[in-house]
Amino acid sequence: PEAFLAKSVIVCEGASEVGLARGLDQYWVGQGATSFFALGGAYVDVGGSNPDRCFVRGTALLRLGYRVLVLVDADKPLTPEIAATFHAAGGQSLSWRVGRALEDELFCSLGEDAIDALLAKACEAVGRDLVSAHITSKSNGQRTLESVEIGRLLEGYTDATRGLLGTASRIRGSGWFKSVSTYQEVARDIVGPNLATAEAAFQAIVEQLRTWIHAA
């Protein structure tokens, strides 16, 4: 409902994206920026599962006169015509790189110190045993949290390990960070402070989000 009182709206695929955007905004406020809320902004969570829903909701908001950005994962196909209708109406959208959900993007893009912090946050949020169980499940019994930690010391986080962590962290119904508040903390305390050492393509996506927010 708060979106109806806003000028600018970020339509998010799920709670994870809401938390990420809010946490990054809080990080930027700490760097001296004006908050998205103070600029007349609001977030809409469409409940996940289908990126088309974001574009349909975004188009409806555009027709009511709002400035709209859609923020979605790129691990599920969307209907090109639905996205085209939204863009033709003046909406803007951001998504992660092809085939990636948010968790994939974080574990594959951030620097090794940030990955250390993500794993520590996961253990804090859902418990070390569950984190290890998910890693074992998604590696078909080949890896554990302990083996990941040993590998970090010996060779750093390989591409294979990063991919595994992204997949293990987003098991449906029991994701490591799947709440607005947890993702807000991840974005504010881990992603924001470690952007400078992240992959350039990830930095570019986040910069587009920052630019859109502060153009409000």
mmCIF file of C-alpha atoms in Angstrom:
data_model
loop_
_atom_site.group_PDB
_atom_site.id
_atom_site.type_symbol
_atom_site.label_atom_id
_atom_site.label_comp_id
_atom_site.label_asym_id
_atom_site.label_seq_id
_atom_site.Cartn_x
_atom_site.Cartn_y
_atom_site.Cartn_z
ATOM 1 C CA PRO A 1 0.000 0.000 0.000
ATOM 2 C CA GLU A 2 2.841 2.455 0.707
ATOM 3 C CA ALA A 3 3.672 2.401 -3.015
ATOM 4 C CA PHE A 4 0.555 4.468 -3.713
ATOM 5 C CA LEU A 5 2.019 7.307 -1.648
ATOM 6 C CA ALA A 6 5.358 7.195 -3.445
ATOM 7 C CA LYS A 7 6.717 8.850 -6.564
ATOM 8 C CA SER A 8 9.194 6.139 -7.522
ATOM 9 C CA VAL A 9 8.703 2.389 -7.064
ATOM 10 C CA ILE A 10 11.128 -0.537 -7.260
ATOM 11 C CA VAL A 11 9.138 -3.665 -8.129
ATOM 12 C CA CYS A 12 11.064 -6.630 -6.731
ATOM 13 C CA GLU A 13 10.698 -10.287 -7.630
ATOM 14 C CA GLY A 14 10.799 -11.299 -3.973
ATOM 15 C CA ALA A 15 11.848 -10.502 -0.430
ATOM 16 C CA SER A 16 15.512 -11.042 -1.291
ATOM 17 C CA GLU A 17 15.521 -8.218 -3.836
ATOM 18 C CA VAL A 18 13.633 -5.915 -1.459
ATOM 19 C CA GLY A 19 16.193 -6.582 1.251
ATOM 20 C CA LEU A 20 19.113 -6.125 -1.109
ATOM 21 C CA ALA A 21 17.835 -2.797 -2.441
ATOM 22 C CA ARG A 22 16.993 -1.506 1.029
ATOM 23 C CA GLY A 23 20.343 -2.589 2.452
ATOM 24 C CA LEU A 24 22.308 -0.985 -0.367
ATOM 25 C CA ASP A 25 20.300 2.190 0.105
ATOM 26 C CA GLN A 26 21.196 2.158 3.797
ATOM 27 C CA TYR A 27 24.857 1.674 2.905
ATOM 28 C CA TRP A 28 24.751 4.642 0.507
ATOM 29 C CA VAL A 29 23.018 6.768 3.148
ATOM 30 C CA GLY A 30 25.939 5.959 5.421
ATOM 31 C CA GLN A 31 28.182 7.365 2.695
ATOM 32 C CA GLY A 32 26.240 10.638 2.701
ATOM 33 C CA ALA A 33 23.472 10.003 0.147
ATOM 34 C CA THR A 34 19.782 10.823 0.611
ATOM 35 C CA SER A 35 17.648 7.760 1.336
ATOM 36 C CA PHE A 36 15.262 6.356 -1.260
ATOM 37 C CA PHE A 37 12.386 6.837 1.192
ATOM 38 C CA ALA A 38 13.255 10.510 1.623
ATOM 39 C CA LEU A 39 13.241 10.847 -2.177
ATOM 40 C CA GLY A 40 9.679 9.529 -2.288
ATOM 41 C CA GLY A 41 10.537 5.912 -3.044
ATOM 42 C CA ALA A 42 8.909 2.615 -2.123
ATOM 43 C CA TYR A 43 9.410 -1.094 -2.726
ATOM 44 C CA VAL A 44 6.864 -3.644 -3.971
ATOM 45 C CA ASP A 45 7.406 -7.383 -3.397
ATOM 46 C CA VAL A 46 5.474 -9.484 -5.931
ATOM 47 C CA GLY A 47 6.176 -12.722 -4.093
ATOM 48 C CA GLY A 48 8.715 -14.447 -6.315
ATOM 49 C CA SER A 49 8.257 -17.465 -8.598
ATOM 50 C CA ASN A 50 7.725 -15.686 -11.927
ATOM 51 C CA PRO A 51 9.515 -12.628 -13.346
ATOM 52 C CA ASP A 52 6.549 -11.853 -15.622
ATOM 53 C CA ARG A 53 4.564 -10.807 -12.553
ATOM 54 C CA CYS A 54 7.068 -8.026 -11.876
ATOM 55 C CA PHE A 55 6.663 -6.565 -15.347
ATOM 56 C CA VAL A 56 2.858 -6.825 -15.240
ATOM 57 C CA ARG A 57 2.778 -5.059 -11.872
ATOM 58 C CA GLY A 58 5.313 -2.524 -13.085
ATOM 59 C CA THR A 59 3.237 -1.717 -16.170
ATOM 60 C CA ALA A 60 0.152 -1.176 -14.017
ATOM 61 C CA LEU A 61 2.072 1.256 -11.805
ATOM 62 C CA LEU A 62 3.459 3.106 -14.832
ATOM 63 C CA ARG A 63 -0.062 3.633 -16.111
ATOM 64 C CA LEU A 64 -0.948 5.197 -12.773
ATOM 65 C CA GLY A 65 1.859 7.708 -13.212
ATOM 66 C CA TYR A 66 4.629 6.247 -11.077
ATOM 67 C CA ARG A 67 8.294 6.072 -12.007
ATOM 68 C CA VAL A 68 9.126 2.351 -11.972
ATOM 69 C CA LEU A 69 12.175 0.089 -11.903
ATOM 70 C CA VAL A 70 11.768 -3.708 -12.045
ATOM 71 C CA LEU A 71 14.449 -5.779 -10.268
ATOM 72 C CA VAL A 72 14.425 -9.495 -11.143
ATOM 73 C CA ASP A 73 16.555 -12.627 -11.202
ATOM 74 C CA ALA A 74 17.753 -14.037 -14.523
ATOM 75 C CA ASP A 75 17.449 -17.763 -13.758
ATOM 76 C CA LYS A 76 13.907 -18.144 -15.150
ATOM 77 C CA PRO A 77 12.629 -17.202 -18.603
ATOM 78 C CA LEU A 78 10.341 -14.218 -18.954
ATOM 79 C CA THR A 79 7.850 -13.484 -21.705
ATOM 80 C CA PRO A 80 9.513 -10.979 -24.069
ATOM 81 C CA GLU A 81 6.214 -9.324 -24.995
ATOM 82 C CA ILE A 82 5.365 -8.609 -21.367
ATOM 83 C CA ALA A 83 8.770 -7.044 -20.733
ATOM 84 C CA ALA A 84 8.546 -5.078 -23.999
ATOM 85 C CA THR A 85 5.172 -3.610 -23.007
ATOM 86 C CA PHE A 86 6.676 -2.433 -19.723
ATOM 87 C CA HIS A 87 9.717 -0.863 -21.380
ATOM 88 C CA ALA A 88 7.626 0.768 -24.090
ATOM 89 C CA ALA A 89 5.563 2.443 -21.376
ATOM 90 C CA GLY A 90 8.716 4.042 -19.971
ATOM 91 C CA GLY A 91 9.754 1.539 -17.319
ATOM 92 C CA GLN A 92 13.318 0.476 -16.590
ATOM 93 C CA SER A 93 14.558 -2.919 -15.435
ATOM 94 C CA LEU A 94 17.615 -4.556 -13.941
ATOM 95 C CA SER A 95 18.477 -8.231 -13.755
ATOM 96 C CA TRP A 96 21.500 -10.292 -12.912
ATOM 97 C CA ARG A 97 23.583 -11.967 -15.571
ATOM 98 C CA VAL A 98 21.970 -14.692 -17.676
ATOM 99 C CA GLY A 99 21.095 -17.819 -15.735
ATOM 100 C CA ARG A 100 21.819 -16.312 -12.338
ATOM 101 C CA ALA A 101 19.620 -15.735 -9.324
ATOM 102 C CA LEU A 102 20.718 -13.155 -6.757
ATOM 103 C CA GLU A 103 22.584 -15.734 -4.667
ATOM 104 C CA ASP A 104 24.509 -16.966 -7.706
ATOM 105 C CA GLU A 105 25.497 -13.401 -8.535
ATOM 106 C CA LEU A 106 26.759 -12.672 -5.024
ATOM 107 C CA PHE A 107 28.830 -15.822 -4.589
ATOM 108 C CA CYS A 108 30.246 -15.641 -8.124
ATOM 109 C CA SER A 109 30.946 -11.895 -8.182
ATOM 110 C CA LEU A 110 32.140 -10.788 -4.759
ATOM 111 C CA GLY A 111 35.724 -11.004 -3.503
ATOM 112 C CA GLU A 112 36.959 -13.735 -1.207
ATOM 113 C CA ASP A 113 36.705 -11.701 2.000
ATOM 114 C CA ALA A 114 33.074 -11.014 1.158
ATOM 115 C CA ILE A 115 32.443 -14.728 0.574
ATOM 116 C CA ASP A 116 33.924 -15.411 4.015
ATOM 117 C CA ALA A 117 31.448 -12.909 5.442
ATOM 118 C CA LEU A 118 28.506 -14.421 3.518
ATOM 119 C CA LEU A 119 29.270 -17.873 4.888
ATOM 120 C CA ALA A 120 29.583 -16.500 8.432
ATOM 121 C CA LYS A 121 26.250 -14.703 7.992
ATOM 122 C CA ALA A 122 24.622 -17.887 6.696
ATOM 123 C CA CYS A 123 25.835 -19.854 9.713
ATOM 124 C CA GLU A 124 24.506 -17.125 11.980
ATOM 125 C CA ALA A 125 21.134 -17.031 10.203
ATOM 126 C CA VAL A 126 20.310 -20.722 9.735
ATOM 127 C CA GLY A 127 23.002 -22.628 11.619
ATOM 128 C CA ARG A 128 26.256 -24.248 10.585
ATOM 129 C CA ASP A 129 24.746 -27.733 10.363
ATOM 130 C CA LEU A 130 22.105 -26.686 7.823
ATOM 131 C CA VAL A 131 24.621 -24.749 5.729
ATOM 132 C CA SER A 132 26.844 -27.838 5.598
ATOM 133 C CA ALA A 133 23.893 -30.126 4.829
ATOM 134 C CA HIS A 134 22.873 -27.964 1.881
ATOM 135 C CA ILE A 135 26.414 -27.944 0.518
ATOM 136 C CA THR A 136 26.585 -31.731 0.819
ATOM 137 C CA SER A 137 23.189 -32.164 -0.836
ATOM 138 C CA LYS A 138 23.938 -29.912 -3.808
ATOM 139 C CA SER A 139 27.385 -31.463 -4.347
ATOM 140 C CA ASN A 140 25.962 -35.011 -4.328
ATOM 141 C CA GLY A 141 27.899 -35.793 -1.182
ATOM 142 C CA GLN A 142 31.237 -34.583 -2.504
ATOM 143 C CA ARG A 143 31.646 -31.432 -0.381
ATOM 144 C CA THR A 144 30.946 -30.156 3.131
ATOM 145 C CA LEU A 145 31.240 -26.746 4.714
ATOM 146 C CA GLU A 146 34.502 -27.919 6.281
ATOM 147 C CA SER A 147 35.948 -28.914 2.906
ATOM 148 C CA VAL A 148 34.939 -25.537 1.486
ATOM 149 C CA GLU A 149 36.735 -23.811 4.365
ATOM 150 C CA ILE A 150 39.862 -25.926 3.867
ATOM 151 C CA GLY A 151 39.766 -25.220 0.148
ATOM 152 C CA ARG A 152 39.582 -21.519 0.877
ATOM 153 C CA LEU A 153 42.837 -21.744 2.816
ATOM 154 C CA LEU A 154 44.594 -23.839 0.169
ATOM 155 C CA GLU A 155 43.447 -22.284 -3.109
ATOM 156 C CA GLY A 156 40.769 -19.696 -2.421
ATOM 157 C CA TYR A 157 37.204 -20.007 -3.691
ATOM 158 C CA THR A 158 37.335 -21.671 -7.099
ATOM 159 C CA ASP A 159 34.676 -21.036 -9.711
ATOM 160 C CA ALA A 160 33.229 -24.476 -8.989
ATOM 161 C CA THR A 161 33.016 -23.735 -5.265
ATOM 162 C CA ARG A 162 31.414 -20.355 -5.879
ATOM 163 C CA GLY A 163 28.811 -21.954 -8.138
ATOM 164 C CA LEU A 164 28.098 -24.628 -5.543
ATOM 165 C CA LEU A 165 27.641 -22.057 -2.768
ATOM 166 C CA GLY A 166 25.239 -20.039 -4.902
ATOM 167 C CA THR A 167 23.119 -23.116 -5.583
ATOM 168 C CA ALA A 168 23.258 -24.436 -2.020
ATOM 169 C CA SER A 169 22.318 -21.069 -0.528
ATOM 170 C CA ARG A 170 19.006 -20.784 -2.387
ATOM 171 C CA ILE A 171 17.272 -24.109 -1.796
ATOM 172 C CA ARG A 172 13.586 -23.300 -2.100
ATOM 173 C CA GLY A 173 11.889 -22.869 1.265
ATOM 174 C CA SER A 174 15.127 -22.902 3.278
ATOM 175 C CA GLY A 175 17.479 -20.363 1.711
ATOM 176 C CA TRP A 176 20.295 -19.052 3.859
ATOM 177 C CA PHE A 177 19.317 -15.393 3.571
ATOM 178 C CA LYS A 178 15.652 -15.536 2.481
ATOM 179 C CA SER A 179 14.125 -12.652 4.427
ATOM 180 C CA VAL A 180 13.995 -8.906 3.936
ATOM 181 C CA SER A 181 15.829 -8.238 7.193
ATOM 182 C CA THR A 182 18.642 -10.746 6.591
ATOM 183 C CA TYR A 183 19.231 -9.617 3.015
ATOM 184 C CA GLN A 184 19.150 -6.021 4.173
ATOM 185 C CA GLU A 185 22.015 -6.789 6.551
ATOM 186 C CA VAL A 186 23.876 -8.732 3.844
ATOM 187 C CA ALA A 187 23.629 -5.784 1.458
ATOM 188 C CA ARG A 188 24.448 -3.080 4.000
ATOM 189 C CA ASP A 189 27.236 -4.853 5.866
ATOM 190 C CA ILE A 190 28.795 -7.121 3.210
ATOM 191 C CA VAL A 191 27.873 -6.208 -0.361
ATOM 192 C CA GLY A 192 28.176 -2.436 -0.049
ATOM 193 C CA PRO A 193 31.542 -2.349 1.746
ATOM 194 C CA ASN A 194 32.989 -4.936 -0.671
ATOM 195 C CA LEU A 195 31.749 -3.528 -3.977
ATOM 196 C CA ALA A 196 35.170 -2.175 -4.894
ATOM 197 C CA THR A 197 36.626 -5.701 -5.043
ATOM 198 C CA ALA A 198 33.661 -7.292 -6.836
ATOM 199 C CA GLU A 199 33.613 -8.182 -10.530
ATOM 200 C CA ALA A 200 33.212 -5.147 -12.761
ATOM 201 C CA ALA A 201 29.990 -6.457 -14.346
ATOM 202 C CA PHE A 202 28.357 -6.818 -10.923
ATOM 203 C CA GLN A 203 29.543 -3.355 -9.921
ATOM 204 C CA ALA A 204 27.946 -1.983 -13.092
ATOM 205 C CA ILE A 205 24.538 -3.488 -12.251
ATOM 206 C CA VAL A 206 24.637 -2.100 -8.716
ATOM 207 C CA GLU A 207 25.720 1.282 -10.035
ATOM 208 C CA GLN A 208 22.682 1.340 -12.326
ATOM 209 C CA LEU A 209 20.492 0.733 -9.262
ATOM 210 C CA ARG A 210 22.214 3.527 -7.337
ATOM 211 C CA THR A 211 21.862 5.943 -10.259
ATOM 212 C CA TRP A 212 18.162 5.188 -10.707
ATOM 213 C CA ILE A 213 17.436 5.632 -6.993
ATOM 214 C CA HIS A 214 19.222 8.963 -6.761
ATOM 215 C CA ALA A 215 17.648 10.317 -9.929
ATOM 216 C CA ALA A 216 14.296 10.275 -8.102
#
